[in-house]
Short mmCIF file of C-alpha atoms in Angstrom, two decimals:
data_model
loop_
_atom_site.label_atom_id
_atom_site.label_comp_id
_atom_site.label_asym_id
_atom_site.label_seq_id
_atom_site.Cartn_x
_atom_site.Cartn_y
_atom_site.Cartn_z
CA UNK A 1 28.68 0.11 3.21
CA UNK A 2 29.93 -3.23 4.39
CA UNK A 3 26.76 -4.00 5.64
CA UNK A 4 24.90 -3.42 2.84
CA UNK A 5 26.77 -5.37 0.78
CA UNK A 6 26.95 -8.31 3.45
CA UNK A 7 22.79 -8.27 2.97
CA UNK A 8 23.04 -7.78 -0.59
CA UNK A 9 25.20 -11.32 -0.23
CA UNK A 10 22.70 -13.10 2.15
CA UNK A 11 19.71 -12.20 -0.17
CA UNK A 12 21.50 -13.50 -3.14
CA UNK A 13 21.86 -16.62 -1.51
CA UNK A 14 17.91 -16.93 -0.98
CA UNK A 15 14.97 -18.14 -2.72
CA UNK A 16 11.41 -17.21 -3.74
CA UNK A 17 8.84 -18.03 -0.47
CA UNK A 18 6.13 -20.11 -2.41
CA UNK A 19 2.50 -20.45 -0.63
CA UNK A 20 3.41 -19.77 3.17
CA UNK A 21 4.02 -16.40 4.96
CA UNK A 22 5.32 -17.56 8.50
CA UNK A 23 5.17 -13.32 10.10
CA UNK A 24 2.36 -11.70 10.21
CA UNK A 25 3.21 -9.15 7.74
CA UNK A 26 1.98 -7.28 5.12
CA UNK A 27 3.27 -9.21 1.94
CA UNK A 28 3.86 -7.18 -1.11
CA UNK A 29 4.32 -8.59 -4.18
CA UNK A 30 5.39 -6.30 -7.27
CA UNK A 31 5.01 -7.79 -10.39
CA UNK A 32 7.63 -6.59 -13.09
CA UNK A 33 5.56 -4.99 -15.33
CA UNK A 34 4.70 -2.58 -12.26
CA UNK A 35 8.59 -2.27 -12.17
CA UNK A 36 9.27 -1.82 -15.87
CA UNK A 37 6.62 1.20 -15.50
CA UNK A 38 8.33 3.11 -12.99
CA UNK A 39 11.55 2.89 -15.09
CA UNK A 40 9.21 3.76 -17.90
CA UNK A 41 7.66 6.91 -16.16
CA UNK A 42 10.91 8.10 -14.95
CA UNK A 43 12.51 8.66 -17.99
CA UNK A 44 9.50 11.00 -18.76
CA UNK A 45 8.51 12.91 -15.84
CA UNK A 46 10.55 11.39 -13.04
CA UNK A 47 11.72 15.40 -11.21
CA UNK A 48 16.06 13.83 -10.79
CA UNK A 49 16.05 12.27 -14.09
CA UNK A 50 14.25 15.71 -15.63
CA UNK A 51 17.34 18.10 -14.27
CA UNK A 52 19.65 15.60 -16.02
CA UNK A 53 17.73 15.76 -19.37
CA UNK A 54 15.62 18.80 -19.56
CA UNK A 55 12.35 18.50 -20.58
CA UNK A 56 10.43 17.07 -23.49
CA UNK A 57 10.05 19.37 -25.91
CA UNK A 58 8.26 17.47 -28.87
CA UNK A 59 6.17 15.17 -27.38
CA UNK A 60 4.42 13.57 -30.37
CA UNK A 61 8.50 12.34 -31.25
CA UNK A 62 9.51 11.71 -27.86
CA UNK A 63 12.52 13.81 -28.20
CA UNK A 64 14.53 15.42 -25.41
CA UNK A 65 15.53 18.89 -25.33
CA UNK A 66 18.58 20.79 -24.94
CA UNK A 67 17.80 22.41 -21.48
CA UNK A 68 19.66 19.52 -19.72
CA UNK A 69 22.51 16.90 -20.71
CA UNK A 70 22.15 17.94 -24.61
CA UNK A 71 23.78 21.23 -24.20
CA UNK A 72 23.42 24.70 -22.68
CA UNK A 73 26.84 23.76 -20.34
CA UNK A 74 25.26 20.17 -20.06
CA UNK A 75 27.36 17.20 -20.53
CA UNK A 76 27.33 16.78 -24.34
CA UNK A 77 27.70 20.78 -24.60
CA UNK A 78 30.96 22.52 -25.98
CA UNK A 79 33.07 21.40 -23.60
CA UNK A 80 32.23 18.55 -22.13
CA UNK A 81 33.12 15.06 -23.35
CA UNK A 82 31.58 14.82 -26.19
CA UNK A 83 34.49 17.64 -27.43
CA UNK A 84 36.47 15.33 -28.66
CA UNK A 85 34.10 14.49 -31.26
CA UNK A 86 33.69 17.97 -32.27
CA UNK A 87 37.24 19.14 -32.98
CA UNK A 88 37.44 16.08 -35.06
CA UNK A 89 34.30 16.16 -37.13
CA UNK A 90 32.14 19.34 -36.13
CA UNK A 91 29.23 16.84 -34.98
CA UNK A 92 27.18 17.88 -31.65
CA UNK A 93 24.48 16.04 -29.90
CA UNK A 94 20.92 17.26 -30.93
CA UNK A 95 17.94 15.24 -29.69
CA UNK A 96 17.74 11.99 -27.83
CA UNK A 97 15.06 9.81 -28.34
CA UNK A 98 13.02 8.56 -25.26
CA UNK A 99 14.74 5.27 -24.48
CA UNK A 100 12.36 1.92 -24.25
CA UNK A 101 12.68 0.03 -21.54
CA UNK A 102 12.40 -3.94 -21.38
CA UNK A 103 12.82 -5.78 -18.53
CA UNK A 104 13.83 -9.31 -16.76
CA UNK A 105 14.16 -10.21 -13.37
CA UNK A 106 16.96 -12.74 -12.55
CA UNK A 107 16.44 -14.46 -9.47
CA UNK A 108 19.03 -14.89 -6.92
CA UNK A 109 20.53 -11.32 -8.22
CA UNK A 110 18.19 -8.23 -9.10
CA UNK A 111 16.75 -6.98 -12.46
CA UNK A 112 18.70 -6.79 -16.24
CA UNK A 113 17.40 -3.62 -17.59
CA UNK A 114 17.70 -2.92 -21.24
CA UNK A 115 17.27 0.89 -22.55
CA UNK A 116 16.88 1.36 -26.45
CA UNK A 117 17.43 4.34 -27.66
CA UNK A 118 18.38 6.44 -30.54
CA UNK A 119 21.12 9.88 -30.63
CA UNK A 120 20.88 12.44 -33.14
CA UNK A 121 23.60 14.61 -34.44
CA UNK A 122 24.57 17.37 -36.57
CA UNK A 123 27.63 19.18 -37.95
CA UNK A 124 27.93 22.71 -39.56
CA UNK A 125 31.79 22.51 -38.80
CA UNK A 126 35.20 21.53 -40.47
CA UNK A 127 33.14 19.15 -42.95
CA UNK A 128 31.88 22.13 -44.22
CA UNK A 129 27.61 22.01 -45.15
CA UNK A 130 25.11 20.67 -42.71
CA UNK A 131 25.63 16.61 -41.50
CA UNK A 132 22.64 15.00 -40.21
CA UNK A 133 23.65 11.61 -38.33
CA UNK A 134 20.98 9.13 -36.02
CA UNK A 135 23.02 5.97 -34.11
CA UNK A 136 20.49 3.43 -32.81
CA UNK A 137 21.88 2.20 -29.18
CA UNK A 138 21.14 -0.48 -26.30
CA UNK A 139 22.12 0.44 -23.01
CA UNK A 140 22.45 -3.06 -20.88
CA UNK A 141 22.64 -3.34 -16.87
CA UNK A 142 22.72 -5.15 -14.25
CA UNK A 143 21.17 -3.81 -11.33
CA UNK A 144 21.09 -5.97 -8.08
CA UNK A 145 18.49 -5.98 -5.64
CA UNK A 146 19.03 -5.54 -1.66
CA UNK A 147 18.62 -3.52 1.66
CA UNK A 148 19.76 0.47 2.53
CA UNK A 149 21.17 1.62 5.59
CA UNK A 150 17.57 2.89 6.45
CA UNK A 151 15.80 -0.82 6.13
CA UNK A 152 14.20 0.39 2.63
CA UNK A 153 14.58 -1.65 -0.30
CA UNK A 154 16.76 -0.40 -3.05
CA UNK A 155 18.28 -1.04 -6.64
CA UNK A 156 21.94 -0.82 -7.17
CA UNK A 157 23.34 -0.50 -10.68
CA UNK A 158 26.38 -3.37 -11.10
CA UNK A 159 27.13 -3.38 -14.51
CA UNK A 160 26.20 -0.90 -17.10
CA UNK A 161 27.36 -1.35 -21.32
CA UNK A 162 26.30 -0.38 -24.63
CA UNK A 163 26.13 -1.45 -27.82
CA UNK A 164 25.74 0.55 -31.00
CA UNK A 165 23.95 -0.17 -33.48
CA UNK A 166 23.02 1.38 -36.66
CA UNK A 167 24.24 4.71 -38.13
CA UNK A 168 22.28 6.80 -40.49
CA UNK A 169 23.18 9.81 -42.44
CA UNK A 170 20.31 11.89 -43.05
CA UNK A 171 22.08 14.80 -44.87
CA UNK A 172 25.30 15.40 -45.97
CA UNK A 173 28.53 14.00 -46.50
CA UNK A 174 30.68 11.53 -44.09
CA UNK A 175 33.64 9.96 -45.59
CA UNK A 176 34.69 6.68 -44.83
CA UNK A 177 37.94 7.70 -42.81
CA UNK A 178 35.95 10.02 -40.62
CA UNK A 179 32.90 7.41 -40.60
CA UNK A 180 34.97 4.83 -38.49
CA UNK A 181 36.51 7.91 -36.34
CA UNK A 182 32.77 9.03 -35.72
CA UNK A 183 32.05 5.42 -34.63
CA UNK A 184 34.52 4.51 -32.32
CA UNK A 185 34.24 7.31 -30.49
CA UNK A 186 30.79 7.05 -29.75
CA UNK A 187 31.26 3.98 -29.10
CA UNK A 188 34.00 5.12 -26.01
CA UNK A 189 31.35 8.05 -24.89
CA UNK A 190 28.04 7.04 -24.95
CA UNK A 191 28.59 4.42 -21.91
CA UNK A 192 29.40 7.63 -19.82
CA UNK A 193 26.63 9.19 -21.49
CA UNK A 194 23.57 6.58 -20.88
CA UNK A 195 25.09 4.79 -17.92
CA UNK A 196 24.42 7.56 -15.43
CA UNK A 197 21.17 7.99 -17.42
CA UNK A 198 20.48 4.68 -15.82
CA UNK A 199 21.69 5.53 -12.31
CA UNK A 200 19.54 8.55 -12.10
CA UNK A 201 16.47 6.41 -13.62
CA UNK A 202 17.22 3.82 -10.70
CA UNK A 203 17.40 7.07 -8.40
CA UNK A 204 14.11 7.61 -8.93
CA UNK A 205 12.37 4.03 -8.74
CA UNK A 206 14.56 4.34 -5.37
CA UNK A 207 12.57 6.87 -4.04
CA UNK A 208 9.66 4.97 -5.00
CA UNK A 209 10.58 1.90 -2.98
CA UNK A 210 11.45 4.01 -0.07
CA UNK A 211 8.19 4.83 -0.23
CA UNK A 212 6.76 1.68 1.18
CA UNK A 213 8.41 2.05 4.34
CA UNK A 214 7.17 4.95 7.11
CA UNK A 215 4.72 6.45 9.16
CA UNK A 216 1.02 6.45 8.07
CA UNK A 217 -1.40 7.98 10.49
CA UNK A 218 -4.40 6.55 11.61
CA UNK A 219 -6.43 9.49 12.73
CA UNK A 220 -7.19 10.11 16.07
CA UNK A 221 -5.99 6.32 16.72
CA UNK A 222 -2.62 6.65 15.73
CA UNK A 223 -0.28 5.57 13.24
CA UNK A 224 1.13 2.58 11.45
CA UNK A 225 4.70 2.26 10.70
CA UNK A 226 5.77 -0.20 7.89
CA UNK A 227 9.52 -1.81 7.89
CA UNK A 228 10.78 -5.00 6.11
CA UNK A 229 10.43 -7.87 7.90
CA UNK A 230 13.36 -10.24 5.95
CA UNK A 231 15.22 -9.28 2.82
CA UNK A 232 13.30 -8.46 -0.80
CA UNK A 233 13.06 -11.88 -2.32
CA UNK A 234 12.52 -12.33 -6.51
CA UNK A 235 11.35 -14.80 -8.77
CA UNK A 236 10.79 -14.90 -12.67
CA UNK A 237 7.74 -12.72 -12.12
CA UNK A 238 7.75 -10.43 -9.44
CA UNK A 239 9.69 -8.68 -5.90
CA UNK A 240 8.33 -9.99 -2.67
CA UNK A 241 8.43 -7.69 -0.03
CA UNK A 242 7.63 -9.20 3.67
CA UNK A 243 6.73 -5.95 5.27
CA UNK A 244 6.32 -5.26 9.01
CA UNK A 245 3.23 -3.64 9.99
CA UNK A 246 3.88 -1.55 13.66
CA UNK A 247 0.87 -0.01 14.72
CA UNK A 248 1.78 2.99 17.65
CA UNK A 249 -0.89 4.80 19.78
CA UNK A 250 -1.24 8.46 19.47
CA UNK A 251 1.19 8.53 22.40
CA UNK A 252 4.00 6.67 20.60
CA UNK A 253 3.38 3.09 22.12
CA UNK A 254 3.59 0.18 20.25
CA UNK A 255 0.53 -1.29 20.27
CA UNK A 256 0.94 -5.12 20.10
CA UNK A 257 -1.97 -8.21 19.77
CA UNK A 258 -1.42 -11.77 19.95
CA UNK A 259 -0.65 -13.07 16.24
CA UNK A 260 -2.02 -16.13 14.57
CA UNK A 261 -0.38 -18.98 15.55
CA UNK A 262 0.05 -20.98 12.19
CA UNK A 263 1.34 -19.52 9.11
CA UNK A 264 -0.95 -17.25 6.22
CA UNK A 265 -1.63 -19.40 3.59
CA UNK A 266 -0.77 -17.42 0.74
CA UNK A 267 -2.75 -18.19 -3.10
CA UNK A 268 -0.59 -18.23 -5.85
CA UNK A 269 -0.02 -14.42 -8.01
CA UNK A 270 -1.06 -14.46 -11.81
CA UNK A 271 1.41 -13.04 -13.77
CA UNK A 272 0.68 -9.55 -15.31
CA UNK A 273 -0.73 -8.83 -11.35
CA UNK A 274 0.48 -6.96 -8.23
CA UNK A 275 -0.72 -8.15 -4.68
CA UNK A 276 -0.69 -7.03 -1.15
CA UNK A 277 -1.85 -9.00 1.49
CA UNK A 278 -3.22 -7.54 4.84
CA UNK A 279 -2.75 -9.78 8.05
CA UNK A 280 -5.64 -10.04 10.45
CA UNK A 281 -3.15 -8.64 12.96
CA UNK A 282 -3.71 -4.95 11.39
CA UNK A 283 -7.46 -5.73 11.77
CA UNK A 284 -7.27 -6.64 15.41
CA UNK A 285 -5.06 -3.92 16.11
CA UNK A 286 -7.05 -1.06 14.47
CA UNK A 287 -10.38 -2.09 16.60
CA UNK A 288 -7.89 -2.20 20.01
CA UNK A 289 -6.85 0.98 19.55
CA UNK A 290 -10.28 1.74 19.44
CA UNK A 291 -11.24 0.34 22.49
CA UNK A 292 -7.77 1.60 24.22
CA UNK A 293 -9.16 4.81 23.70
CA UNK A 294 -12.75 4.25 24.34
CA UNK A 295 -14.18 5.21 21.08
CA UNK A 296 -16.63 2.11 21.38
CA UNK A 297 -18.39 2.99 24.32
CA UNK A 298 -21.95 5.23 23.70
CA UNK A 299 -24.80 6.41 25.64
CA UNK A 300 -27.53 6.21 23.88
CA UNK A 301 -30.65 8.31 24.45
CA UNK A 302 -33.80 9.50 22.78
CA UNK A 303 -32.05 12.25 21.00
CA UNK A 304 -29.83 9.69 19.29
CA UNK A 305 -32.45 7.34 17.82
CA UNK A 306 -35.29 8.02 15.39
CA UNK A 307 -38.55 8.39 16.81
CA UNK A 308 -39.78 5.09 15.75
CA UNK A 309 -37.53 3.37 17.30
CA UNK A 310 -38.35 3.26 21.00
CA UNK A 311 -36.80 4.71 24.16
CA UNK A 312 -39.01 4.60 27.01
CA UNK A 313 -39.71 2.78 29.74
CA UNK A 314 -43.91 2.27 28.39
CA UNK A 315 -42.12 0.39 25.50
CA UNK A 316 -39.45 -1.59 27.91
CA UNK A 317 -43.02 -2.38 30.16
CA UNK A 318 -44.25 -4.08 26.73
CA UNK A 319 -41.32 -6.33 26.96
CA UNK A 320 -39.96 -7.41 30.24
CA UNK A 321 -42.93 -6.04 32.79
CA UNK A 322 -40.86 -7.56 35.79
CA UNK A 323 -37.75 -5.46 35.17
CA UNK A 324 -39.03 -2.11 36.12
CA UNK A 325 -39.94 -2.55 39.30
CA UNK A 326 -41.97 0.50 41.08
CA UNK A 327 -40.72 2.30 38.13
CA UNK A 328 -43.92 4.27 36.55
CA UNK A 329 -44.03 4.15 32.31
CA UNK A 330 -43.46 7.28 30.43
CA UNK A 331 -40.36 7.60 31.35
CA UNK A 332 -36.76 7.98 29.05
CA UNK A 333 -34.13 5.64 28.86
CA UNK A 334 -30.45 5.67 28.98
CA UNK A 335 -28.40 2.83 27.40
CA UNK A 336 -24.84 3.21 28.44
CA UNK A 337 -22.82 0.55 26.53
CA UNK A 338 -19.32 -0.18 27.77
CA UNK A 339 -16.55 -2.14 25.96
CA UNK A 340 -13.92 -3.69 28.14
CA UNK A 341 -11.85 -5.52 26.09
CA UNK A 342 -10.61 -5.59 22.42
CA UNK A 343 -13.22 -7.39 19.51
CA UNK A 344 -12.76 -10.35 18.09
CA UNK A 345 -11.55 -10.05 14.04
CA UNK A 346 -12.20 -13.65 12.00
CA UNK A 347 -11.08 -13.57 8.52
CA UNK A 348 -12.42 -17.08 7.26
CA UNK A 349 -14.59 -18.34 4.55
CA UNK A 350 -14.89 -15.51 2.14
CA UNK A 351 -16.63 -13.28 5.42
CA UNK A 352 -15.17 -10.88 7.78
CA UNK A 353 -16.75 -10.74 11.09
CA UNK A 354 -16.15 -8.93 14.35
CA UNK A 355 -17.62 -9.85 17.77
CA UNK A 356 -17.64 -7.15 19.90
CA UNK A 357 -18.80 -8.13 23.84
CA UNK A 358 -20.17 -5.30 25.77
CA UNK A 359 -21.79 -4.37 29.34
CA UNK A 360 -25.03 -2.83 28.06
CA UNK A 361 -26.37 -0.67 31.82
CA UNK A 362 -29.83 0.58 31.28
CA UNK A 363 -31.39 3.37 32.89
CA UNK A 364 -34.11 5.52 33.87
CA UNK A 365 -33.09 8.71 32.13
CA UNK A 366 -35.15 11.89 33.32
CA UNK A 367 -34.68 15.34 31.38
CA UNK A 368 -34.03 16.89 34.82
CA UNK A 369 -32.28 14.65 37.47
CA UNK A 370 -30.01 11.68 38.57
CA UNK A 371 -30.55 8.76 36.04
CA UNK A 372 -31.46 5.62 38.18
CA UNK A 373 -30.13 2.00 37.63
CA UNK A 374 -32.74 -0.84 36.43
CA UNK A 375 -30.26 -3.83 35.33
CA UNK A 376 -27.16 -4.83 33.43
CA UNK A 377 -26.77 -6.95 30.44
CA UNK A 378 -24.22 -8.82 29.24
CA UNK A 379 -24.33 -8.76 24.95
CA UNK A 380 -22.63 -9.69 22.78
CA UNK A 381 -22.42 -8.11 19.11
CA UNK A 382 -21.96 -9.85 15.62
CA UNK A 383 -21.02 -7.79 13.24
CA UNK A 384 -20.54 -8.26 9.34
CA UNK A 385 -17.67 -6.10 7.85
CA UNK A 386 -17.90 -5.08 4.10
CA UNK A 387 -14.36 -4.22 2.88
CA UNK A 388 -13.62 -1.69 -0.09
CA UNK A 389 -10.00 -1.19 -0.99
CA UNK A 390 -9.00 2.52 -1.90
CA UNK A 391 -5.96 4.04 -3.65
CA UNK A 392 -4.04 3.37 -0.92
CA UNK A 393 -6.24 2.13 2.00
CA UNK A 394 -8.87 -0.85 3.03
CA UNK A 395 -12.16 0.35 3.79
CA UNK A 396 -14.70 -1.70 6.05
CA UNK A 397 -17.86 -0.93 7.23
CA UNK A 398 -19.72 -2.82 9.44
CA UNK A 399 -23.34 -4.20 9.78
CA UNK A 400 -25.08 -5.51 12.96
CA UNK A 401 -26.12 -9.33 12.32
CA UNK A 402 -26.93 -10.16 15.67
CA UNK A 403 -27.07 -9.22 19.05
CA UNK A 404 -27.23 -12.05 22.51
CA UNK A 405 -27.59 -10.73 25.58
CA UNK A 406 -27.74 -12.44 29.12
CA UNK A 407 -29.14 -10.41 32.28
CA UNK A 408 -26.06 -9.83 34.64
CA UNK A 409 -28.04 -7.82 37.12
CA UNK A 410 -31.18 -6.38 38.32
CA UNK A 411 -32.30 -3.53 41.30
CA UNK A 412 -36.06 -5.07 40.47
CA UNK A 413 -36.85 -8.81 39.34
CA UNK A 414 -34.84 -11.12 37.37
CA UNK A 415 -36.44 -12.05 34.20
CA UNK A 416 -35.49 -13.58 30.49
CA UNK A 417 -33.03 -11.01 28.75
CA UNK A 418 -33.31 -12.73 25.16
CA UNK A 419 -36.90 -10.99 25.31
CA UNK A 420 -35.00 -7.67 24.69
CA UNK A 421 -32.53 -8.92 21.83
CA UNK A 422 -34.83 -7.54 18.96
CA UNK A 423 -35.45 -4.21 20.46
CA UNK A 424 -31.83 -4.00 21.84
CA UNK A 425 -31.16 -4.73 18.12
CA UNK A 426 -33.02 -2.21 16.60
CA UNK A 427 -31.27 0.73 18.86
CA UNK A 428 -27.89 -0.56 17.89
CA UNK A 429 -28.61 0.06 14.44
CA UNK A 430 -29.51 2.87 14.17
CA UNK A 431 -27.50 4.74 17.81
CA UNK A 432 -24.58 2.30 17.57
CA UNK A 433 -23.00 0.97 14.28
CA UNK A 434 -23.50 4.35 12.55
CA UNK A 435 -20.79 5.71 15.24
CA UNK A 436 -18.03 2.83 14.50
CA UNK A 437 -18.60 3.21 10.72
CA UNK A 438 -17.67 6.84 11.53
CA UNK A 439 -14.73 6.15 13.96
CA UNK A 440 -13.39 3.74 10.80
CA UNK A 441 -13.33 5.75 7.81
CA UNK A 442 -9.40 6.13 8.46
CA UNK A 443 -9.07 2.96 7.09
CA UNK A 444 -6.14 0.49 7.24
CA UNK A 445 -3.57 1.87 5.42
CA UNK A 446 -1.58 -0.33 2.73
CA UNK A 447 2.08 -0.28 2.02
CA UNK A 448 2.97 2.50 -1.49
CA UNK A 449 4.26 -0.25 -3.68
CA UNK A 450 5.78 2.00 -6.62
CA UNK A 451 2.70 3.94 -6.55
CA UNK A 452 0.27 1.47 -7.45
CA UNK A 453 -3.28 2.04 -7.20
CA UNK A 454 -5.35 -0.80 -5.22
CA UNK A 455 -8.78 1.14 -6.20
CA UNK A 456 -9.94 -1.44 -8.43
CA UNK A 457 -7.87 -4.55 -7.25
CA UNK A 458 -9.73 -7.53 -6.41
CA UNK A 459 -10.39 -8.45 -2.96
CA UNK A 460 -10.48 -11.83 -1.23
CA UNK A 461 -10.81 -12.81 2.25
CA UNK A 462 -9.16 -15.44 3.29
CA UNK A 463 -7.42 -16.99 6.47
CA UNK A 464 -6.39 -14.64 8.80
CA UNK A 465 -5.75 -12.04 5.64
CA UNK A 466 -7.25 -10.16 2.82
CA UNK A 467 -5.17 -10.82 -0.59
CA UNK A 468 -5.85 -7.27 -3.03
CA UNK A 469 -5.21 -8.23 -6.45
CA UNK A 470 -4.67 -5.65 -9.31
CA UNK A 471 -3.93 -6.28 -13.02
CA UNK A 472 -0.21 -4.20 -13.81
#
């Protein structure tokens, strides 16, 4: 607990990072009408706040039942503290209305979180007839902001009052005497009554925030594991979260690519909007695992490629004569395209690009025996890569823009390799990107911000990141 409290102390103490994110994390920033929703849905269908107040049993009024806090051995029941009120008037807790939430951030503390609310009553007791009463009633808190034991970020009610407002009698008689009694003593037991209302309500947002943190899994590649990279900052508008992206190999190893040296540039947030920003390091990290595990290598033959695209050496003799040597035409081809080191990701200008360099061995491929060497290329790939955010992921699929190759070797004569780009080309399309579009459907996963849904956000590349921008 100390240390919890010792963050809580060290965040209060800083402000709001403005334009620059010096990690290369994912930055999350929660906007508080995203926050003020989760609150919002809570109260309604939240599962710890509905085993405190039952279930909604008139939805068109918004009313809570009795299957929880309103009686049945609940909290309000015969009983429980709201007794005192009954041997003194007869009155018993009926219906609660669905509290509204409004809410404001304060920066260098947490959130102020105001419920409205009204309580219903009736007597059939010592007043004799049936008493119908409503009391109007604000719930105010204070709820700071700050760091749990397990690195997630969490709200922690400070304060908590109430203040009631006005009382109506809808049937029946309440004399004056027993008017004032009625009063202050709602006024001592509703604070106990809608206070913990508010600690289970933060309960669940809790849960929510949790959420951001943990292990998503990549596939066959392996996983990514989010963790907060410096304490949840505020401002007037929204909660920044500077989240760690960790990126393991199916075996457990942290996988780990050299970062951008300068600092993401980060545009400014319109209010009403949540972001999330996704570093260029999850990019490059996502096509290395790749390559770790050899998923961008291919051998392409004739049974991979459409029949107008060709595959034999007749078609190879059409191009570069010199590089077949004794080698008769007729014959099938093998392209056996190795990738040695991790691509190149550039985030820049509005484009994402990879550059993927590759030894490209071709062969004499025949349906029955050894395949036989002709040369080795050295290419290089350019590839476009179209992003599409998800629910909860970034999409990208790629497109071949150009391929440059240079001849590294030869068992006949050298000749001019750049004769072969177009063809080369053609293959690739159609053998080649197809397979990596495949291999990246996982995705790279994004960070659960209180469940908010990044299908529709707006996208925008810029450098070293991708900024996803959805209206709250």
């Amino acid at each position: 607990m100390p240390g919890l409290w010792s963050l809580l102390l060290l965040w209060g103490l800083a402000a709001p990072c403005w334009g620059l994110l010096e990690t290369v994390g994912t930055l999350a920033r929660i906007d508080k009408d995203e926050l003020s929703k989760a609150i919002q849905n809570s109260l309604v269908g939240g599962p710890i706040l509905q085993n405190v107040l039952g279930t909604v049993t008139a939805t068109n009024q918004g009313l809570l039942g009795s299957g929880g806090l309103l009686g049945g051995g609940g909290l309000l029941s015969h009983g429980g503290v709201f007794s005192v009120v009954e041997g003194l008037s007869g009155l018993k807790i009926e219906e609660l209305t669905l509290p509204q939430v409004s809410l404001k951030l304060l920066p260098g503390f947490g959130v102020q979180v105001s419920l409205h609310t009204k309580v219903g009553l009736h007597s059939s007791g010592p007043l004799g007839g049936l008493l119908q009463l409503a009391a109007e009633v604000n719930v105010s808190s204070r709820v700071a902001l700050g760091v749990s034991a397990r690195g997630t970020p969490i709200l922690i009610l400070k304060r908590c009052s109430t203040l009631l407002g006005h009382i109506s009698v809808f049937s029946g008689l309440l004399p004056a005497p027993l008017f004032g009694v009625v009063e202050q003593t709602l006024f001592k037991v509703l604070p106990g009554l809608l206070c913990p209302v508010v600690d289970s309500v933060l309960g669940v947002v809790n849960e929510l925030l949790g959420a951001v943190l943990g292990l998503v899994p990549l596939g066959a590649l392996g996983s990514v594991e989010f963790s907060l990279a410096t304490l949840p900052l505020i401002s007037n508008q929204y909660i920044e979260l500077d989240i760690n992206p960790i990126v393991k190999s199916v075996a457990g190893d942290v996988i780990d690519f050299p970062k951008p040296r300068s600092p993401i540039k980060v545009p400014p947030k319109d209010d009403h909007t949540s972001q999330v920003l996704v570093p260029l390091y999850l990019f490059s990290t996502v096509f290395g695992l790749l390559q770790a595990n050899g998923a961008l290598n291919i051998d392409i033959t004739s049974e991979l490629v459409p029949s107008n695209v060709p595959l034999t050496t007749t078609d190879l003799a059409a191009l570069v004569p010199e590089a077949l040597g004794k080698l008769p035409p007729g014959k099938l081809l093998l392209l056996s395209l190795r990738v040695t080191q991790a691509p190149t990701v550039t985030l820049q200008n509005k484009k994402a690009m990879v550059s993927i360099a590759a030894d490209i061995h071709v062969l004499s491929y025949p349906p029955k025996g050894t395949p036989e060497a002709l040369f080795k290329l050295n290419g290089v790939m350019t590839l476009n890569a179209h992003l599409a955010p998800s629910a909860t992921r970034l999409h990208l699929a790629l497109s071949l823009e150009r391929l440059r190759v240079t001849l590294a070797s030869s068992f006949a004569h050298t000749f001019d390799a750049s004769r072969l780009e177009e063809w080369l080309s053609s293959v690739v399309r159609v053998a080649y990107v197809p397979k990596l579009n495949v291999d990246l459907d996982v995705g790279i996963p994004l960070p659960k911000v209180l469940n908010v849904n990044f299908a529709n956000a707006a996208l925008e590349i810029i450098e070293n990141a991708v900024v996803l921008t959805v209206a709250s």
